[in-house]
GROMACS .gro file of C-alpha atoms in nm:
model
  348
    1UNK     CA    1  -4.110  -5.718   6.061
    2UNK     CA    2  -4.440  -5.729   6.271
    3UNK     CA    3  -4.625  -5.546   5.945
    4UNK     CA    4  -4.537  -5.837   5.760
    5UNK     CA    5  -4.682  -6.023   5.992
    6UNK     CA    6  -5.029  -5.851   6.002
    7UNK     CA    7  -4.963  -5.853   5.602
    8UNK     CA    8  -4.960  -6.239   5.573
    9UNK     CA    9  -5.241  -6.283   5.861
   10UNK     CA   10  -5.133  -6.659   5.884
   11UNK     CA   11  -4.999  -6.836   6.193
   12UNK     CA   12  -4.760  -7.029   5.954
   13UNK     CA   13  -4.638  -6.655   5.815
   14UNK     CA   14  -4.568  -6.587   6.165
   15UNK     CA   15  -4.397  -6.883   6.251
   16UNK     CA   16  -4.189  -6.849   5.937
   17UNK     CA   17  -4.125  -6.456   6.044
   18UNK     CA   18  -3.993  -6.540   6.392
   19UNK     CA   19  -3.789  -6.819   6.288
   20UNK     CA   20  -3.596  -6.534   5.983
   21UNK     CA   21  -3.588  -6.289   6.277
   22UNK     CA   22  -3.415  -6.463   6.512
   23UNK     CA   23  -3.201  -6.581   6.243
   24UNK     CA   24  -3.122  -6.240   6.116
   25UNK     CA   25  -3.035  -6.158   6.522
   26UNK     CA   26  -2.817  -6.451   6.564
   27UNK     CA   27  -2.629  -6.361   6.223
   28UNK     CA   28  -2.569  -5.969   6.307
   29UNK     CA   29  -2.470  -6.108   6.642
   30UNK     CA   30  -2.201  -6.335   6.500
   31UNK     CA   31  -2.094  -6.060   6.228
   32UNK     CA   32  -2.043  -5.837   6.506
   33UNK     CA   33  -1.840  -6.083   6.720
   34UNK     CA   34  -1.634  -6.180   6.430
   35UNK     CA   35  -1.568  -5.878   6.332
   36UNK     CA   36  -1.350  -5.810   6.643
   37UNK     CA   37  -1.082  -5.996   6.470
   38UNK     CA   38  -1.130  -5.880   6.153
   39UNK     CA   39  -0.971  -5.580   5.978
   40UNK     CA   40  -1.222  -5.580   5.704
   41UNK     CA   41  -1.357  -5.244   5.680
   42UNK     CA   42  -1.584  -5.232   5.364
   43UNK     CA   43  -1.884  -5.404   5.232
   44UNK     CA   44  -1.833  -5.505   4.846
   45UNK     CA   45  -2.062  -5.222   4.709
   46UNK     CA   46  -1.808  -4.965   4.847
   47UNK     CA   47  -1.637  -5.035   4.495
   48UNK     CA   48  -1.906  -4.821   4.354
   49UNK     CA   49  -1.872  -4.508   4.613
   50UNK     CA   50  -1.480  -4.443   4.611
   51UNK     CA   51  -1.377  -4.127   4.809
   52UNK     CA   52  -1.233  -3.877   4.599
   53UNK     CA   53  -0.968  -3.707   4.837
   54UNK     CA   54  -0.830  -3.410   4.589
   55UNK     CA   55  -0.976  -3.083   4.634
   56UNK     CA   56  -1.270  -3.015   4.408
   57UNK     CA   57  -1.222  -2.642   4.348
   58UNK     CA   58  -0.985  -2.420   4.197
   59UNK     CA   59  -0.649  -2.360   4.343
   60UNK     CA   60  -0.708  -1.988   4.428
   61UNK     CA   61  -1.067  -2.026   4.491
   62UNK     CA   62  -0.989  -1.882   4.838
   63UNK     CA   63  -0.705  -1.634   4.789
   64UNK     CA   64  -0.735  -1.326   4.986
   65UNK     CA   65  -0.972  -1.470   5.228
   66UNK     CA   66  -0.964  -1.599   5.610
   67UNK     CA   67  -1.059  -1.861   5.777
   68UNK     CA   68  -1.164  -1.890   6.154
   69UNK     CA   69  -1.151  -2.282   6.248
   70UNK     CA   70  -1.245  -2.401   6.630
   71UNK     CA   71  -1.121  -2.768   6.730
   72UNK     CA   72  -0.889  -2.700   6.438
   73UNK     CA   73  -0.564  -2.896   6.538
   74UNK     CA   74  -0.680  -3.261   6.466
   75UNK     CA   75  -0.959  -3.458   6.296
   76UNK     CA   76  -1.195  -3.283   6.071
   77UNK     CA   77  -1.090  -2.956   6.196
   78UNK     CA   78  -0.738  -3.027   6.043
   79UNK     CA   79  -0.869  -3.158   5.748
   80UNK     CA   80  -1.075  -2.854   5.671
   81UNK     CA   81  -0.796  -2.642   5.765
   82UNK     CA   82  -0.560  -2.795   5.529
   83UNK     CA   83  -0.809  -2.792   5.242
   84UNK     CA   84  -0.896  -2.409   5.253
   85UNK     CA   85  -0.523  -2.363   5.315
   86UNK     CA   86  -0.419  -2.546   4.988
   87UNK     CA   87  -0.719  -2.334   4.786
   88UNK     CA   88  -0.534  -2.008   4.886
   89UNK     CA   89  -0.681  -1.930   5.217
   90UNK     CA   90  -0.524  -1.770   5.519
   91UNK     CA   91  -0.617  -2.011   5.794
   92UNK     CA   92  -0.629  -1.945   6.207
   93UNK     CA   93  -0.679  -2.259   6.394
   94UNK     CA   94  -0.808  -2.225   6.750
   95UNK     CA   95  -0.814  -2.486   7.025
   96UNK     CA   96  -0.717  -2.531   7.393
   97UNK     CA   97  -0.400  -2.735   7.306
   98UNK     CA   98  -0.165  -2.463   7.185
   99UNK     CA   99   0.112  -2.707   7.139
  100UNK     CA  100  -0.107  -2.936   6.927
  101UNK     CA  101  -0.234  -2.630   6.705
  102UNK     CA  102   0.145  -2.491   6.661
  103UNK     CA  103   0.253  -2.839   6.525
  104UNK     CA  104  -0.047  -2.872   6.284
  105UNK     CA  105   0.001  -2.496   6.167
  106UNK     CA  106   0.353  -2.599   6.072
  107UNK     CA  107   0.254  -2.900   5.903
  108UNK     CA  108  -0.010  -2.756   5.697
  109UNK     CA  109   0.212  -2.454   5.616
  110UNK     CA  110   0.475  -2.685   5.503
  111UNK     CA  111   0.228  -2.866   5.279
  112UNK     CA  112   0.050  -2.574   5.097
  113UNK     CA  113   0.278  -2.281   5.145
  114UNK     CA  114   0.029  -2.023   5.292
  115UNK     CA  115   0.018  -1.905   5.658
  116UNK     CA  116  -0.157  -2.091   5.897
  117UNK     CA  117  -0.195  -1.901   6.233
  118UNK     CA  118  -0.251  -2.127   6.554
  119UNK     CA  119  -0.455  -1.924   6.875
  120UNK     CA  120  -0.528  -2.079   7.171
  121UNK     CA  121  -0.868  -2.088   7.291
  122UNK     CA  122  -1.181  -2.198   7.493
  123UNK     CA  123  -1.500  -2.170   7.305
  124UNK     CA  124  -1.674  -2.198   7.670
  125UNK     CA  125  -1.496  -1.845   7.771
  126UNK     CA  126  -1.630  -1.556   7.569
  127UNK     CA  127  -1.339  -1.333   7.683
  128UNK     CA  128  -1.081  -1.609   7.551
  129UNK     CA  129  -1.286  -1.636   7.215
  130UNK     CA  130  -1.267  -1.232   7.188
  131UNK     CA  131  -0.916  -1.278   7.248
  132UNK     CA  132  -0.863  -1.511   6.983
  133UNK     CA  133  -1.065  -1.309   6.712
  134UNK     CA  134  -0.820  -0.995   6.807
  135UNK     CA  135  -0.511  -1.208   6.725
  136UNK     CA  136  -0.683  -1.311   6.391
  137UNK     CA  137  -0.750  -0.944   6.314
  138UNK     CA  138  -0.409  -0.821   6.406
  139UNK     CA  139  -0.284  -1.135   6.181
  140UNK     CA  140  -0.513  -1.119   5.885
  141UNK     CA  141  -0.779  -0.908   5.937
  142UNK     CA  142  -1.163  -1.024   5.985
  143UNK     CA  143  -1.235  -1.348   5.896
  144UNK     CA  144  -1.423  -1.428   5.595
  145UNK     CA  145  -1.533  -1.787   5.724
  146UNK     CA  146  -1.588  -1.953   6.064
  147UNK     CA  147  -1.594  -2.289   6.077
  148UNK     CA  148  -1.757  -2.388   6.403
  149UNK     CA  149  -1.634  -2.784   6.459
  150UNK     CA  150  -1.526  -2.782   6.805
  151UNK     CA  151  -1.713  -3.049   7.019
  152UNK     CA  152  -1.725  -3.275   7.290
  153UNK     CA  153  -1.907  -3.591   7.301
  154UNK     CA  154  -1.868  -3.906   7.506
  155UNK     CA  155  -2.095  -4.244   7.535
  156UNK     CA  156  -2.290  -4.283   7.879
  157UNK     CA  157  -2.641  -4.400   7.987
  158UNK     CA  158  -2.816  -4.071   8.062
  159UNK     CA  159  -2.939  -4.148   8.399
  160UNK     CA  160  -2.522  -4.181   8.470
  161UNK     CA  161  -2.471  -3.810   8.378
  162UNK     CA  162  -2.368  -3.544   8.656
  163UNK     CA  163  -2.459  -3.186   8.576
  164UNK     CA  164  -2.124  -3.120   8.514
  165UNK     CA  165  -2.111  -3.374   8.238
  166UNK     CA  166  -2.453  -3.247   8.086
  167UNK     CA  167  -2.282  -2.872   8.098
  168UNK     CA  168  -1.938  -3.015   7.985
  169UNK     CA  169  -2.090  -3.112   7.629
  170UNK     CA  170  -2.336  -2.859   7.597
  171UNK     CA  171  -2.089  -2.549   7.698
  172UNK     CA  172  -1.854  -2.687   7.436
  173UNK     CA  173  -2.106  -2.789   7.153
  174UNK     CA  174  -2.410  -2.497   7.183
  175UNK     CA  175  -2.241  -2.213   7.391
  176UNK     CA  176  -1.957  -2.260   7.255
  177UNK     CA  177  -2.054  -2.207   6.901
  178UNK     CA  178  -2.265  -1.930   7.020
  179UNK     CA  179  -1.978  -1.764   7.146
  180UNK     CA  180  -1.795  -1.769   6.865
  181UNK     CA  181  -2.072  -1.700   6.643
  182UNK     CA  182  -2.197  -1.405   6.830
  183UNK     CA  183  -1.848  -1.232   6.853
  184UNK     CA  184  -1.754  -1.287   6.481
  185UNK     CA  185  -2.122  -1.180   6.394
  186UNK     CA  186  -2.118  -0.866   6.587
  187UNK     CA  187  -1.763  -0.747   6.426
  188UNK     CA  188  -1.873  -0.866   6.088
  189UNK     CA  189  -2.192  -0.620   6.138
  190UNK     CA  190  -1.998  -0.341   6.253
  191UNK     CA  191  -1.756  -0.356   5.994
  192UNK     CA  192  -2.027  -0.426   5.744
  193UNK     CA  193  -1.816  -0.699   5.569
  194UNK     CA  194  -2.043  -1.027   5.537
  195UNK     CA  195  -1.916  -1.342   5.629
  196UNK     CA  196  -1.996  -1.731   5.564
  197UNK     CA  197  -2.099  -1.961   5.892
  198UNK     CA  198  -2.036  -2.340   5.892
  199UNK     CA  199  -2.121  -2.558   6.189
  200UNK     CA  200  -2.042  -2.930   6.221
  201UNK     CA  201  -2.344  -3.145   6.356
  202UNK     CA  202  -2.446  -3.477   6.342
  203UNK     CA  203  -2.725  -3.682   6.169
  204UNK     CA  204  -2.898  -3.766   6.529
  205UNK     CA  205  -3.043  -3.420   6.560
  206UNK     CA  206  -3.306  -3.541   6.352
  207UNK     CA  207  -3.390  -3.846   6.553
  208UNK     CA  208  -3.222  -3.776   6.887
  209UNK     CA  209  -3.012  -4.060   7.023
  210UNK     CA  210  -3.005  -4.261   7.346
  211UNK     CA  211  -2.663  -4.245   7.531
  212UNK     CA  212  -2.544  -3.937   7.354
  213UNK     CA  213  -2.845  -3.679   7.485
  214UNK     CA  214  -2.608  -3.410   7.561
  215UNK     CA  215  -2.441  -3.374   7.215
  216UNK     CA  216  -2.785  -3.460   7.046
  217UNK     CA  217  -2.964  -3.185   7.255
  218UNK     CA  218  -2.667  -2.927   7.192
  219UNK     CA  219  -2.607  -2.981   6.818
  220UNK     CA  220  -3.025  -2.966   6.735
  221UNK     CA  221  -3.008  -2.599   6.887
  222UNK     CA  222  -2.656  -2.535   6.678
  223UNK     CA  223  -2.861  -2.628   6.415
  224UNK     CA  224  -3.155  -2.430   6.484
  225UNK     CA  225  -2.948  -2.131   6.555
  226UNK     CA  226  -2.817  -2.135   6.211
  227UNK     CA  227  -3.149  -2.120   6.052
  228UNK     CA  228  -3.257  -1.865   6.264
  229UNK     CA  229  -2.917  -1.664   6.197
  230UNK     CA  230  -2.949  -1.756   5.816
  231UNK     CA  231  -3.312  -1.544   5.823
  232UNK     CA  232  -3.197  -1.262   6.085
  233UNK     CA  233  -2.860  -1.190   5.967
  234UNK     CA  234  -2.865  -1.265   5.547
  235UNK     CA  235  -2.939  -0.867   5.553
  236UNK     CA  236  -2.576  -0.832   5.646
  237UNK     CA  237  -2.443  -1.061   5.396
  238UNK     CA  238  -2.402  -1.336   5.625
  239UNK     CA  239  -2.468  -1.726   5.533
  240UNK     CA  240  -2.521  -2.000   5.763
  241UNK     CA  241  -2.499  -2.369   5.677
  242UNK     CA  242  -2.451  -2.691   5.873
  243UNK     CA  243  -2.275  -3.024   5.773
  244UNK     CA  244  -2.436  -3.352   5.929
  245UNK     CA  245  -2.166  -3.603   5.855
  246UNK     CA  246  -2.200  -3.958   5.940
  247UNK     CA  247  -1.917  -4.181   6.091
  248UNK     CA  248  -1.579  -4.051   5.975
  249UNK     CA  249  -1.310  -4.249   6.208
  250UNK     CA  250  -1.108  -3.957   6.353
  251UNK     CA  251  -0.916  -4.022   6.664
  252UNK     CA  252  -1.019  -3.770   6.882
  253UNK     CA  253  -1.424  -3.893   6.834
  254UNK     CA  254  -1.373  -4.236   6.837
  255UNK     CA  255  -1.172  -4.292   7.123
  256UNK     CA  256  -1.479  -4.165   7.368
  257UNK     CA  257  -1.731  -4.276   7.151
  258UNK     CA  258  -1.585  -4.665   7.056
  259UNK     CA  259  -1.366  -4.676   7.304
  260UNK     CA  260  -1.334  -5.063   7.281
  261UNK     CA  261  -1.266  -5.054   6.870
  262UNK     CA  262  -1.548  -5.301   6.811
  263UNK     CA  263  -1.822  -5.032   6.694
  264UNK     CA  264  -1.652  -4.933   6.410
  265UNK     CA  265  -1.535  -5.265   6.287
  266UNK     CA  266  -1.902  -5.347   6.177
  267UNK     CA  267  -2.027  -5.004   6.171
  268UNK     CA  268  -2.012  -5.010   5.767
  269UNK     CA  269  -2.209  -5.308   5.756
  270UNK     CA  270  -2.531  -5.008   5.823
  271UNK     CA  271  -2.435  -4.774   5.574
  272UNK     CA  272  -2.586  -4.856   5.218
  273UNK     CA  273  -2.239  -4.694   5.062
  274UNK     CA  274  -2.088  -4.972   5.236
  275UNK     CA  275  -1.795  -4.770   5.371
  276UNK     CA  276  -1.723  -4.490   5.651
  277UNK     CA  277  -1.647  -4.127   5.551
  278UNK     CA  278  -1.319  -3.979   5.481
  279UNK     CA  279  -1.192  -3.643   5.624
  280UNK     CA  280  -1.130  -3.503   5.252
  281UNK     CA  281  -1.477  -3.597   5.141
  282UNK     CA  282  -1.609  -3.375   5.465
  283UNK     CA  283  -1.340  -3.094   5.389
  284UNK     CA  284  -1.450  -3.073   5.013
  285UNK     CA  285  -1.816  -3.032   5.120
  286UNK     CA  286  -1.701  -2.777   5.360
  287UNK     CA  287  -1.510  -2.578   5.128
  288UNK     CA  288  -1.808  -2.567   4.913
  289UNK     CA  289  -2.064  -2.457   5.124
  290UNK     CA  290  -1.804  -2.171   5.205
  291UNK     CA  291  -1.750  -2.068   4.885
  292UNK     CA  292  -1.905  -1.820   4.672
  293UNK     CA  293  -1.989  -2.103   4.429
  294UNK     CA  294  -2.264  -2.167   4.698
  295UNK     CA  295  -2.382  -1.785   4.761
  296UNK     CA  296  -2.756  -1.928   4.715
  297UNK     CA  297  -2.703  -2.183   4.995
  298UNK     CA  298  -2.814  -2.062   5.334
  299UNK     CA  299  -3.007  -2.198   5.634
  300UNK     CA  300  -2.976  -2.562   5.503
  301UNK     CA  301  -2.817  -2.885   5.687
  302UNK     CA  302  -2.651  -3.119   5.456
  303UNK     CA  303  -2.631  -3.484   5.573
  304UNK     CA  304  -2.321  -3.660   5.431
  305UNK     CA  305  -2.355  -4.010   5.581
  306UNK     CA  306  -2.350  -4.248   5.286
  307UNK     CA  307  -2.717  -4.296   5.317
  308UNK     CA  308  -2.689  -4.454   5.660
  309UNK     CA  309  -2.948  -4.253   5.829
  310UNK     CA  310  -3.216  -4.321   5.541
  311UNK     CA  311  -3.141  -4.688   5.626
  312UNK     CA  312  -3.173  -4.709   5.957
  313UNK     CA  313  -3.507  -4.516   5.960
  314UNK     CA  314  -3.682  -4.711   5.775
  315UNK     CA  315  -3.856  -4.993   5.955
  316UNK     CA  316  -3.848  -5.219   5.665
  317UNK     CA  317  -3.513  -5.162   5.588
  318UNK     CA  318  -3.415  -5.498   5.811
  319UNK     CA  319  -3.532  -5.680   5.526
  320UNK     CA  320  -3.210  -5.629   5.313
  321UNK     CA  321  -3.056  -5.944   5.558
  322UNK     CA  322  -3.287  -6.173   5.405
  323UNK     CA  323  -3.207  -6.451   5.155
  324UNK     CA  324  -3.331  -6.507   4.832
  325UNK     CA  325  -3.449  -6.849   4.950
  326UNK     CA  326  -3.640  -6.676   5.260
  327UNK     CA  327  -3.815  -6.436   4.985
  328UNK     CA  328  -3.915  -6.728   4.798
  329UNK     CA  329  -4.059  -6.892   5.104
  330UNK     CA  330  -4.247  -6.566   5.215
  331UNK     CA  331  -4.370  -6.459   4.858
  332UNK     CA  332  -4.549  -6.811   4.863
  333UNK     CA  333  -4.716  -6.733   5.174
  334UNK     CA  334  -4.803  -6.399   5.058
  335UNK     CA  335  -4.949  -6.577   4.730
  336UNK     CA  336  -5.148  -6.843   4.911
  337UNK     CA  337  -5.322  -6.576   5.147
  338UNK     CA  338  -5.422  -6.394   4.885
  339UNK     CA  339  -5.604  -6.673   4.737
  340UNK     CA  340  -5.775  -6.785   5.040
  341UNK     CA  341  -5.874  -6.390   5.090
  342UNK     CA  342  -6.015  -6.416   4.724
  343UNK     CA  343  -6.191  -6.767   4.784
  344UNK     CA  344  -6.348  -6.607   5.091
  345UNK     CA  345  -6.455  -6.298   4.930
  346UNK     CA  346  -6.650  -6.469   4.651
  347UNK     CA  347  -6.779  -6.723   4.885
  348UNK     CA  348  -6.954  -6.467   5.108
   0.00000   0.00000   0.00000
């Protein structure tokens, strides 16, 4: 807003903008407060961006292939596992909670008719990771697709973080991804098989973010690991990419990032598409990136957020909250300022 103040160059304009800014702040606060009692979760423009939840790839795209997914028992991991299984893949889902994994595996198998193998694994433990890949090999053979989806995150002022809290997040996100990638990669190199790796990160890796600094740091590391190995291990027939999704409501993530439930009720208002993402939308993008249809895509971070990051990054994008009447008023101020500048130039 201050850039416009400098542009107008008048005390009247300054008063106008300060008033406008105060009104906008008050308006945004009232929207947030009223949203606590509202079930509305979309903006009007969301009708132009309808989510398509059906698989976009042919039914047998992954027939004969095996996908290994960390954090596959719930949320995004479950969504990707379901779609890959529907498209013909043998799927292995790995995480710490075996009962949850087994229930998910049975549910997906009943839906798709394809086998889903549940393996208990803590990504922070290299020995457990090795054992999980042993189980995968025994069941289906070496995986063709490895998706690093396991994550740990919670909101906290950084000054409140203990070393153990920092380590808990970075061990899962960065070290866990590295352990899984190294274990799978070494086996694939030895077998001369090749493979596709996909990691799920977050848009704030580009800017950093307060209150989730361990996650922001760790996911930025995952993206650099992805780019590094895309360059180094392409010679072994491997591809590496990331998806950086915006807000998609899943129970596991939002229970720690939005414990009161108030944030999610207003989050759609800052997304140009006017709505949150859907699990199936991410799953469709993921299946494309691990398929042969994207065999020339490697070392990329694909953002899928309905335009949220661009909207939040542009310093002038808050002007979308200004009414037509306010625009008329500011346009008049600009015209008057321009006339005065021309008069001053001609007289000097």
